[in-house]
Structure formats: C-alpha cells, structure tokens
Amino acid sequence: RRIQISTPHSLGIFTNSTPPSSAKFRRGYDTQVLKPLLSFLRSTSSPFVVNPYPFFGYSIETLDFALFRPNPGLFDQQTKLLYTNMLDAQLDSVYSAMDKLGFSDVEIVIGEIGWPSEGDIDQIGVDVDTAAEFNKNLVARVDSGTGTPLMPNRTFETYIFALFNENLKSGPTSERKFGIFRSNLTPIYDIGILRPTFRSSDPVYNPRSPVRGSSSKRWCVTKSGAET
C-alpha cells in the first residue's frame, strides 16, 4: 500500500461518452475487467489512468472546443451542465462511467495528452502555434484547481505527450510530431517549462571530457581495481 500501481487506458473503453453523463464502459469489459481493476486501485490508493486526446476527437467544427478557445460549448441535458472544452467533457465521461460501477472516489490521472506540431496537408489546426497553444492552455487548466463540472475544485496529475518527436515512428506525419523537442534535442516551442538560460547550442554532457583547467588535457577514467 506504499507503492501506487496502475495501467493506462484510451477512451476506447467507452461504448458512449457524449454527453458525459451517458458514458459507460464497454459491455463485458465493465464487469470482467474494469470493476476488478478499480477495486484493486481503490484498495491500494492508486489512480485510474486515462489517455484523453482532444486531438483525436476534434473536427473543424469542434476545433475551438478542443483548444480551450471561446466556443458555444456542449450542454448536458441530464446534468444541466455546460462544458466549455473537450478535456473537461472527456474527464467527466470517465467519472460518470466509474460512478456507474460505484468507484467515483478513485482518483483520475491523465497519463498522456498532447497536440502535434506538424501533420499531413489535409489536417486543420496542426502546426507549431496550435500545438503550443493547446499545451499552454492545458497546463493552465489542470493547474488552476477549477476541476470539471462533475469534479469541481480538483487538480489532475497530467503527463504531456511527448518530450521528443519520434522521427522513426510509422503512420501519419502527426504521429511523429507530438514532441516539445526535436529529435536533436532542440526545442520546437516553449510552453513555459524551459529555463531562461537555456541555449539550444549547449553541448550534450560527455562524462569523458578533459579535466577542466588541465593544461595536459588529462581524462577522467575509473581507477583499475576500484570497488563499485
């Protein structure tokens, strides 16, 4: 009970998720897989990890909704709640599905979320500026303590995907361009996490570089026969 353990899930575990109050886990998975899992997570004080991706759920009509921009929103007729961004709706869908199984008390962690900085020619809203906008707005949202309509005043531990582009990954262009940094370690954009003194030209650390101040350029190596 001192170490938390969990496993991430895509939103493909739902049969329906719009509006959030109607969300249910897939039949069969709900009682055979997710209910025992949620019971284990509750007993170990571990979180339920989900990977909500507004990027994979948006359309031209819902782009502003996905990017936290001003928009008409989504009104849930059952709860009478208005959703102003897609992430809140996705998280409350998770909450609703968990609540139907009796596990609304289990914490929710965002294991993956992000937006690519480059895509294929037919993709709308996929560029460096939009990726930076999404991640900046994401950080502000989850760090605000506002929570969601069904989970007010809550913060969500969140992991942005990804630190680096994956230049060898297969599939559409966007699959390789989720990184905040390029594969050569240079930043693509700053969402407020870079140090002010950061220089992209800084050399990569080399543990076998010459001793500083040594005119003879001696090298540091492990002494032969030294204990670990």
XYZ file of N, CA and C in Angstrom:
684
model
N 0.811 -1.216 0.000
C 0.000 0.000 0.000
C 0.850 1.275 0.000
N 2.173 1.118 -0.015
C 3.058 2.285 -0.047
C 3.448 2.657 -1.467
N 3.242 1.738 -2.404
C 3.611 1.997 -3.796
C 2.357 1.924 -4.658
N 2.090 2.996 -5.398
C 0.932 3.004 -6.290
C 1.274 2.293 -7.594
N 0.295 1.576 -8.134
C 0.494 0.903 -9.413
C -0.795 1.020 -10.213
N -0.671 1.270 -11.500
C -1.851 1.433 -12.331
C -1.515 1.048 -13.759
N -2.455 1.269 -14.667
C -2.253 0.974 -16.083
C -3.104 1.935 -16.901
N -2.596 2.464 -17.999
C -3.337 3.484 -18.745
C -4.381 2.907 -19.693
N -5.401 3.720 -19.967
C -6.480 3.310 -20.860
C -6.786 4.420 -21.863
N -7.044 4.053 -23.097
C -7.552 5.009 -24.070
C -9.047 5.184 -23.823
N -9.649 6.179 -24.453
C -11.085 6.376 -24.286
C -11.890 5.392 -25.133
N -11.216 4.464 -25.761
C -11.896 3.389 -26.470
C -12.568 2.398 -25.537
N -12.419 2.571 -24.240
C -13.064 1.680 -23.270
C -14.550 2.009 -23.104
N -15.010 3.106 -23.744
C -16.411 3.507 -23.626
C -17.250 2.995 -24.795
N -18.534 2.732 -24.510
C -19.484 2.492 -25.588
C -20.053 3.827 -26.046
N -20.137 4.774 -25.115
C -20.646 6.101 -25.435
C -20.052 7.073 -24.433
N -19.751 8.293 -24.888
C -19.165 9.264 -23.970
C -19.705 10.677 -24.165
N -20.719 10.829 -25.029
C -21.296 12.145 -25.271
C -22.821 12.071 -25.176
N -23.419 12.857 -24.273
C -22.775 13.765 -23.320
C -22.109 12.983 -22.192
N -21.294 13.646 -21.384
C -20.548 12.946 -20.332
C -21.407 12.096 -19.393
N -22.603 12.551 -19.077
C -23.439 11.803 -18.130
C -23.861 10.445 -18.666
N -23.812 10.245 -19.981
C -24.245 8.982 -20.587
C -23.114 7.967 -20.713
N -21.916 8.335 -20.329
C -20.747 7.479 -20.549
C -20.863 6.149 -19.802
N -20.528 5.083 -20.511
C -20.498 3.746 -19.935
C -19.285 2.997 -20.479
N -18.731 2.127 -19.647
C -17.659 1.269 -20.123
C -18.258 0.206 -21.041
N -17.459 -0.309 -21.939
C -17.924 -1.326 -22.877
C -18.461 -2.551 -22.138
N -19.546 -3.072 -22.656
C -20.169 -4.241 -22.047
C -19.191 -5.416 -22.059
N -19.104 -6.085 -20.941
C -18.145 -7.176 -20.798
C -16.884 -6.697 -20.106
N -16.295 -5.624 -20.643
C -15.123 -5.034 -20.004
C -15.496 -4.415 -18.663
N -16.736 -3.893 -18.576
C -17.136 -3.173 -17.363
C -17.077 -4.049 -16.122
N -17.650 -5.242 -16.186
C -17.704 -6.102 -15.000
C -16.548 -7.098 -14.922
N -16.036 -7.518 -16.092
C -14.996 -8.543 -16.090
C -13.578 -7.989 -15.952
N -13.371 -6.755 -16.406
C -12.025 -6.183 -16.383
C -11.939 -4.942 -15.494
N -12.782 -3.953 -15.794
C -12.622 -2.654 -15.140
C -13.107 -2.633 -13.699
N -14.159 -3.334 -13.381
C -14.626 -3.354 -11.993
C -13.592 -3.983 -11.054
N -13.036 -5.163 -11.395
C -11.963 -5.712 -10.550
C -10.737 -4.804 -10.488
N -10.409 -4.166 -11.620
C -9.257 -3.263 -11.641
C -9.495 -2.069 -10.720
N -10.662 -1.442 -10.834
C -10.974 -0.285 -9.991
C -11.009 -0.666 -8.519
N -11.443 -1.875 -8.227
C -11.434 -2.360 -6.840
C -10.005 -2.464 -6.317
N -9.110 -2.968 -7.176
C -7.700 -3.054 -6.803
C -7.099 -1.664 -6.595
N -7.423 -0.739 -7.490
C -6.891 0.617 -7.383
C -7.369 1.285 -6.097
N -8.625 1.073 -5.743
C -9.148 1.640 -4.505
C -8.423 1.056 -3.290
N -8.203 -0.241 -3.290
C -7.572 -0.896 -2.129
C -6.118 -0.503 -1.950
N -5.465 -0.066 -3.031
C -4.059 0.333 -2.955
C -3.871 1.842 -3.036
N -4.987 2.578 -2.980
C -4.946 4.048 -3.072
C -4.221 4.506 -4.341
N -4.432 3.770 -5.418
C -3.802 4.084 -6.696
C -4.814 4.746 -7.631
N -4.344 5.521 -8.614
C -5.254 6.235 -9.511
C -5.654 5.416 -10.730
N -6.754 5.796 -11.334
C -7.193 5.248 -12.608
C -6.590 6.152 -13.690
N -5.760 5.596 -14.552
C -5.025 6.390 -15.543
C -5.707 6.306 -16.900
N -5.987 7.472 -17.474
C -6.608 7.530 -18.800
C -5.783 8.426 -19.717
N -5.899 8.186 -21.014
C -5.186 8.982 -22.016
C -6.196 9.737 -22.878
N -6.714 10.856 -22.384
C -7.668 11.619 -23.180
C -6.935 12.475 -24.213
N -7.325 12.383 -25.459
C -6.687 13.145 -26.528
C -7.737 13.950 -27.285
N -7.960 15.222 -26.926
C -8.847 16.052 -27.737
C -8.442 16.052 -29.207
N -7.143 15.895 -29.485
C -6.669 15.898 -30.873
C -7.338 14.809 -31.694
N -7.566 13.646 -31.085
C -8.150 12.540 -31.828
C -9.679 12.591 -31.848
N -10.267 13.603 -31.191
C -11.717 13.691 -31.161
C -12.278 14.941 -31.788
N -11.401 15.822 -32.295
C -11.899 17.095 -32.808
C -12.234 17.023 -34.295
N -13.035 17.977 -34.731
C -13.341 18.174 -36.146
C -13.184 19.665 -36.430
N -13.407 20.075 -37.652
C -13.317 21.504 -37.976
C -14.289 22.300 -37.114
N -15.469 21.725 -36.877
C -16.496 22.408 -36.100
C -16.151 22.493 -34.617
N -15.394 21.540 -34.106
C -15.111 21.500 -32.665
C -13.669 21.871 -32.320
N -12.934 22.458 -33.262
C -11.531 22.795 -33.018
C -11.380 23.747 -31.835
N -12.188 24.788 -31.769
C -12.104 25.734 -30.654
C -12.429 25.041 -29.331
N -13.382 24.140 -29.348
C -13.770 23.367 -28.159
C -12.597 22.518 -27.670
N -11.820 21.964 -28.604
C -10.674 21.124 -28.250
C -9.493 21.935 -27.741
N -9.364 23.190 -28.225
C -8.197 24.014 -27.901
C -8.422 24.976 -26.727
N -9.525 24.826 -26.008
C -9.844 25.692 -24.860
C -10.133 27.131 -25.283
N -10.491 27.342 -26.547
C -10.835 28.678 -27.015
C -12.309 28.973 -26.712
N -12.705 30.244 -26.768
C -14.131 30.566 -26.603
C -14.966 29.825 -27.648
N -16.077 29.224 -27.212
C -16.929 28.441 -28.102
C -18.306 28.278 -27.460
N -19.311 27.846 -28.226
C -20.665 27.693 -27.670
C -20.756 26.644 -26.568
N -19.848 25.680 -26.576
C -19.833 24.657 -25.541
C -20.763 23.492 -25.831
N -20.740 22.531 -24.922
C -21.575 21.329 -25.003
C -22.458 21.285 -23.762
N -23.774 21.255 -23.959
C -24.708 21.237 -22.835
C -25.197 19.813 -22.595
N -25.042 19.353 -21.354
C -25.505 18.022 -20.974
C -26.919 18.153 -20.418
N -27.885 17.662 -21.151
C -29.285 17.821 -20.767
C -29.616 17.130 -19.447
N -28.957 16.019 -19.162
C -29.279 15.263 -17.949
C -28.791 15.972 -16.687
N -27.562 16.488 -16.732
C -26.991 17.142 -15.543
C -27.189 18.647 -15.542
N -27.623 19.173 -16.707
C -27.795 20.622 -16.879
C -26.473 21.377 -16.720
N -25.392 20.733 -17.117
C -24.060 21.330 -17.015
C -23.550 21.695 -18.401
N -22.842 22.813 -18.482
C -22.263 23.277 -19.738
C -20.769 23.005 -19.757
N -20.299 22.393 -20.825
C -18.872 22.100 -20.985
C -18.273 23.065 -21.992
N -17.217 23.743 -21.584
C -16.589 24.757 -22.437
C -15.324 24.257 -23.126
N -14.892 23.033 -22.813
C -13.732 22.461 -23.501
C -13.851 20.945 -23.521
N -13.202 20.328 -24.486
C -13.324 18.891 -24.694
C -12.692 18.079 -23.576
N -11.583 18.550 -22.998
C -10.930 17.787 -21.943
C -11.851 17.608 -20.743
N -12.520 18.665 -20.314
C -13.455 18.552 -19.199
C -14.523 17.507 -19.498
N -15.037 17.531 -20.730
C -16.069 16.570 -21.115
C -15.523 15.142 -21.087
N -14.294 14.963 -21.555
C -13.696 13.630 -21.556
C -13.473 13.123 -20.134
N -12.960 13.982 -19.260
C -12.712 13.574 -17.878
C -14.015 13.259 -17.149
N -15.060 14.045 -17.401
C -16.336 13.768 -16.749
C -16.999 12.517 -17.313
N -16.681 12.159 -18.548
C -17.149 10.887 -19.093
C -16.513 9.731 -18.333
N -15.230 9.871 -18.046
C -14.533 8.854 -17.250
C -15.167 8.758 -15.862
N -15.399 9.906 -15.256
C -16.002 9.942 -13.925
C -17.386 9.291 -13.926
N -18.208 9.601 -14.919
C -19.561 9.050 -14.991
C -19.541 7.534 -15.118
N -18.657 7.022 -15.977
C -18.556 5.572 -16.163
C -18.080 4.893 -14.878
N -17.121 5.506 -14.189
C -16.647 4.959 -12.923
C -17.745 5.005 -11.867
N -18.495 6.093 -11.853
C -19.567 6.269 -10.870
C -20.650 5.208 -11.032
N -20.933 4.823 -12.269
C -21.953 3.802 -12.516
C -21.547 2.445 -11.949
N -20.245 2.242 -11.780
C -19.756 0.996 -11.180
C -19.491 1.153 -9.682
N -19.710 2.375 -9.153
C -19.524 2.602 -7.722
C -18.119 2.979 -7.313
N -17.334 3.577 -8.243
C -15.945 3.908 -7.939
C -15.626 5.386 -8.197
N -16.561 6.263 -7.875
C -16.342 7.691 -8.106
C -15.273 8.284 -7.193
N -14.873 7.533 -6.154
C -13.870 8.038 -5.211
C -12.440 7.786 -5.669
N -12.236 6.975 -6.698
C -10.886 6.667 -7.181
C -10.361 7.866 -7.980
N -9.144 8.281 -7.680
C -8.539 9.426 -8.361
C -8.308 9.125 -9.842
N -8.332 10.178 -10.639
C -8.077 10.059 -12.074
C -6.785 10.789 -12.421
N -5.909 10.139 -13.165
C -4.650 10.722 -13.616
C -4.635 10.722 -15.141
N -4.172 11.823 -15.715
C -4.033 11.919 -17.171
C -2.655 11.396 -17.554
N -2.614 10.200 -18.103
C -1.339 9.555 -18.404
C -0.692 10.057 -19.680
N -1.502 10.481 -20.637
C -0.991 11.014 -21.910
C -1.973 12.035 -22.451
N -1.449 13.144 -22.929
C -2.267 14.129 -23.642
C -1.316 15.068 -24.382
N -1.688 15.482 -25.574
C -0.804 16.370 -26.323
C -1.412 16.772 -27.652
N -0.617 17.509 -28.414
C -1.062 18.005 -29.733
C 0.161 18.087 -30.637
N 0.094 17.543 -31.849
C 1.260 17.549 -32.740
C 1.533 18.932 -33.338
N 2.792 19.179 -33.643
C 3.195 20.466 -34.225
C 3.250 20.425 -35.741
N 3.003 19.254 -36.314
C 3.016 19.122 -37.774
C 2.145 17.944 -38.159
N 1.445 18.071 -39.271
C 0.583 16.986 -39.730
C 0.583 16.879 -41.233
N -0.329 16.080 -41.743
C -0.459 15.948 -43.188
C -1.198 17.154 -43.760
N -1.121 17.337 -45.057
C -1.609 18.547 -45.699
C -3.103 18.764 -45.519
N -3.861 17.696 -45.306
C -5.314 17.819 -45.193
C -5.790 18.039 -43.758
N -4.858 18.138 -42.801
C -5.237 18.319 -41.402
C -5.335 19.799 -41.041
N -6.427 20.156 -40.373
C -6.676 21.525 -39.941
C -6.229 21.687 -38.488
N -5.589 22.815 -38.172
C -5.198 23.085 -36.792
C -4.017 22.279 -36.309
N -3.153 21.871 -37.220
C -1.974 21.094 -36.828
C -0.736 21.847 -37.277
N -0.171 22.628 -36.364
C 1.029 23.403 -36.640
C 1.682 23.777 -35.318
N 2.830 24.402 -35.381
C 3.592 24.722 -34.166
C 2.808 25.635 -33.231
N 2.209 26.683 -33.777
C 1.479 27.638 -32.935
C 0.297 26.985 -32.224
N -0.404 26.114 -32.924
C -1.566 25.460 -32.324
C -1.142 24.466 -31.254
N -0.054 23.742 -31.505
C 0.447 22.795 -30.505
C 0.858 23.533 -29.230
N 1.554 24.653 -29.395
C 1.966 25.451 -28.237
C 0.742 26.006 -27.514
N -0.243 26.456 -28.264
C -1.466 26.999 -27.660
C -2.188 25.932 -26.844
N -2.321 24.740 -27.407
C -3.024 23.669 -26.696
C -2.322 23.326 -25.389
N -1.014 23.110 -25.452
C -0.297 22.690 -24.253
C -0.228 23.791 -23.192
N -0.112 25.043 -23.619
C -0.152 26.150 -22.656
C -1.501 26.213 -21.968
N -2.564 26.110 -22.745
C -3.909 26.149 -22.178
C -4.176 24.927 -21.303
N -3.623 23.797 -21.704
C -3.759 22.576 -20.914
C -3.133 22.751 -19.539
N -1.890 23.233 -19.507
C -1.189 23.426 -18.235
C -1.969 24.388 -17.340
N -2.436 25.484 -17.923
C -3.201 26.457 -17.151
C -4.481 25.844 -16.608
N -5.124 24.997 -17.409
C -6.397 24.408 -16.998
C -6.227 23.414 -15.858
N -5.325 22.466 -16.012
C -5.188 21.428 -14.987
C -4.546 21.967 -13.719
N -3.808 23.074 -13.847
C -3.125 23.649 -12.685
C -3.985 24.681 -11.957
N -5.146 25.001 -12.511
C -5.975 26.070 -11.940
C -6.723 25.642 -10.689
N -6.944 24.342 -10.539
C -7.736 23.885 -9.402
C -9.225 24.034 -9.619
N -9.621 24.473 -10.808
C -11.039 24.642 -11.116
C -11.760 23.307 -11.196
N -11.046 22.285 -11.689
C -11.668 20.984 -11.852
C -12.570 20.950 -13.064
N -13.553 20.065 -13.040
C -14.518 19.913 -14.125
C -15.918 20.131 -13.558
N -16.944 20.230 -14.413
C -18.304 20.402 -13.899
C -18.735 19.317 -12.909
N -18.350 18.051 -13.145
C -18.720 16.979 -12.212
C -17.684 16.763 -11.114
N -16.489 17.315 -11.293
C -15.422 17.170 -10.290
C -14.826 18.542 -9.989
N -15.603 19.431 -9.382
C -15.116 20.793 -9.127
C -13.978 20.830 -8.117
N -13.130 21.839 -8.254
C -12.037 22.093 -7.309
C -11.044 20.939 -7.216
N -10.825 20.266 -8.321
C -9.856 19.172 -8.335
C -8.743 19.479 -9.328
N -7.556 19.012 -8.995
C -6.435 19.088 -9.933
C -6.154 17.670 -10.424
N -5.549 17.564 -11.591
C -5.291 16.256 -12.179
C -3.816 16.130 -12.537
N -3.170 15.157 -11.941
C -1.781 14.870 -12.311
C -1.774 14.563 -13.802
N -0.932 15.277 -14.552
C -1.016 15.236 -16.011
C 0.358 15.063 -16.644
N 0.436 14.190 -17.631
C 1.681 13.932 -18.350
C 1.501 14.284 -19.822
N 2.270 15.277 -20.273
C 2.172 15.728 -21.655
C 2.931 14.775 -22.581
N 2.276 14.396 -23.656
C 2.922 13.587 -24.678
C 3.235 14.498 -25.860
N 4.509 14.683 -26.165
C 5.642 13.946 -25.629
C 6.804 14.915 -25.484
N 7.847 14.461 -24.801
C 9.015 15.317 -24.654
C 9.727 15.490 -25.992
N 9.873 14.389 -26.732
C 10.593 14.442 -28.005
C 9.739 13.950 -29.165
N 9.991 14.478 -30.353
C 9.428 13.910 -31.567
C 9.968 12.494 -31.738
N 9.180 11.653 -32.407
C 9.603 10.273 -32.660
C 9.777 10.101 -34.168
N 10.967 10.468 -34.629
C 11.196 10.558 -36.077
C 11.164 9.215 -36.793
N 11.261 8.110 -36.070
C 11.253 6.791 -36.711
C 9.897 6.094 -36.605
N 8.909 6.765 -36.018
C 7.594 6.155 -35.830
C 6.849 6.084 -37.160
N 6.082 5.024 -37.349
C 5.320 4.866 -38.583
C 3.967 5.565 -38.483
N 3.221 5.555 -39.569
C 1.893 6.151 -39.564
C 1.883 7.565 -40.106
N 0.781 8.311 -39.845
C 0.660 9.689 -40.333
C 1.772 10.581 -39.787
N 2.018 11.688 -40.464
C 3.061 12.628 -40.047
C 2.876 13.065 -38.605
N 1.634 13.335 -38.216
C 1.362 13.822 -36.859
C 1.836 12.858 -35.779
N 1.849 11.553 -36.056
C 2.288 10.564 -35.066
C 3.743 10.774 -34.659
N 4.527 11.386 -35.530
C 5.949 11.590 -35.262
C 6.248 12.981 -34.709
N 5.206 13.828 -34.548
C 5.442 15.238 -34.254
C 4.757 15.743 -32.985
N 4.597 14.896 -31.987
C 3.970 15.325 -30.736
C 4.966 15.962 -29.762
N 6.246 15.904 -30.071
C 7.259 16.361 -29.126
C 7.320 17.865 -28.925
N 7.744 18.250 -27.730
C 8.068 19.643 -27.438
C 9.487 19.940 -27.928
N 10.299 18.878 -28.004
C 11.661 18.979 -28.532
C 11.794 18.142 -29.791
N 12.697 18.556 -30.662
C 13.039 17.754 -31.828
C 13.914 16.578 -31.403
N 14.124 15.673 -32.315
C 14.962 14.509 -32.013
C 16.415 14.892 -31.749
N 16.844 16.089 -32.213
C 18.221 16.531 -31.983
C 18.360 17.362 -30.702
N 17.344 17.328 -29.853
C 17.321 17.970 -28.528
C 17.018 19.462 -28.551
N 16.781 20.056 -29.707
C 16.450 21.481 -29.748
C 14.940 21.661 -29.558
N 14.529 22.736 -28.862
C 13.101 22.929 -28.604
C 12.342 23.393 -29.840
N 11.112 22.898 -29.995
C 10.250 23.329 -31.088
C 9.469 24.561 -30.655
N 9.015 24.570 -29.414
C 8.303 25.719 -28.850
C 8.405 25.650 -27.327
N 8.120 26.758 -26.678
C 8.224 26.837 -25.220
C 6.841 27.053 -24.629
N 6.435 26.180 -23.721
C 5.152 26.346 -23.039
C 5.368 26.777 -21.587
N 6.562 27.351 -21.335
C 6.834 27.860 -20.002
C 7.620 26.919 -19.114
N 8.188 25.850 -19.698
C 8.928 24.894 -18.877
C 10.440 24.970 -19.087
N 10.884 25.785 -20.044
C 12.315 25.890 -20.304
C 12.965 26.886 -19.348
N 14.200 26.629 -18.970
C 14.941 27.571 -18.128
C 15.280 28.820 -18.945
N 15.245 30.004 -18.314
C 15.573 31.242 -19.041
C 16.956 31.224 -19.651
N 17.873 30.446 -19.054
C 19.255 30.409 -19.540
C 19.466 29.336 -20.597
N 18.380 28.675 -21.018
C 18.517 27.578 -21.968
C 19.132 28.047 -23.277
N 20.096 27.257 -23.777
C 20.685 27.518 -25.086
C 20.683 26.215 -25.873
N 20.027 26.225 -27.010
C 19.915 25.004 -27.796
C 21.258 24.531 -28.320
N 22.270 25.420 -28.272
C 23.585 25.034 -28.774
C 24.462 24.412 -27.689
N 23.924 24.276 -26.468
C 24.706 23.672 -25.389
C 25.127 22.263 -25.791
N 26.397 21.909 -25.557
C 26.842 20.564 -25.928
C 26.206 19.514 -25.029
N 26.006 18.330 -25.576
C 25.493 17.222 -24.777
C 26.567 16.822 -23.774
N 26.166 16.513 -22.540
C 27.120 16.162 -21.493
C 27.930 14.935 -21.875
N 29.232 15.052 -21.751
C 30.124 13.940 -22.059
C 30.949 13.606 -20.818
N 30.690 12.461 -20.184
C 31.405 12.121 -18.954
C 32.895 11.863 -19.161
N 33.332 11.754 -20.421
C 34.748 11.503 -20.675
C 35.427 12.723 -21.301
N 34.984 13.906 -20.880
C 35.614 15.122 -21.387
C 36.867 15.429 -20.574
N 37.798 16.214 -21.120
C 39.034 16.528 -20.404
C 38.753 17.242 -19.082
N 39.632 17.021 -18.098
C 39.514 17.685 -16.804
C 39.639 19.191 -17.008
N 38.708 19.962 -16.432
C 38.746 21.409 -16.601
C 40.008 21.995 -15.953
N 40.622 22.935 -16.636
C 41.792 23.611 -16.074
C 43.079 22.834 -16.254
N 42.992 21.684 -16.921
C 44.184 20.860 -17.094
C 44.880 21.217 -18.401
N 46.111 21.692 -18.286
C 46.856 22.067 -19.491
C 47.249 20.835 -20.297
N 47.372 19.688 -19.632
C 47.777 18.481 -20.341
C 46.584 17.697 -20.884
N 45.371 18.242 -20.651
C 44.144 17.599 -21.145
C 44.043 16.146 -20.702
N 44.214 15.950 -19.398
C 44.057 14.603 -18.856
C 42.591 14.182 -18.902
N 42.357 12.876 -18.935
C 40.991 12.360 -18.977
C 40.664 11.642 -17.680
N 39.415 11.803 -17.220
C 38.954 11.096 -16.019
C 38.480 9.703 -16.395
N 39.087 8.684 -15.786
C 38.674 7.300 -16.021
C 38.605 6.588 -14.675
N 37.869 5.498 -14.627
C 37.744 4.724 -13.394
C 39.079 4.046 -13.068
N 39.487 4.136 -11.789
C 40.732 3.512 -11.369
C 40.630 2.014 -11.484
N 41.641 1.401 -12.062
C 41.656 -0.036 -12.226
C 41.598 -0.731 -10.865
N 40.672 -1.680 -10.719
C 40.557 -2.425 -9.493
C 39.728 -1.733 -8.414
N 39.186 -0.548 -8.713
C 38.393 0.171 -7.707
C 37.076 -0.564 -7.448
N 36.640 -0.520 -6.166
C 35.357 -1.145 -5.828
C 34.223 -0.269 -6.375
N 33.077 -0.852 -6.544
C 31.925 -0.144 -7.073
C 31.577 1.086 -6.239
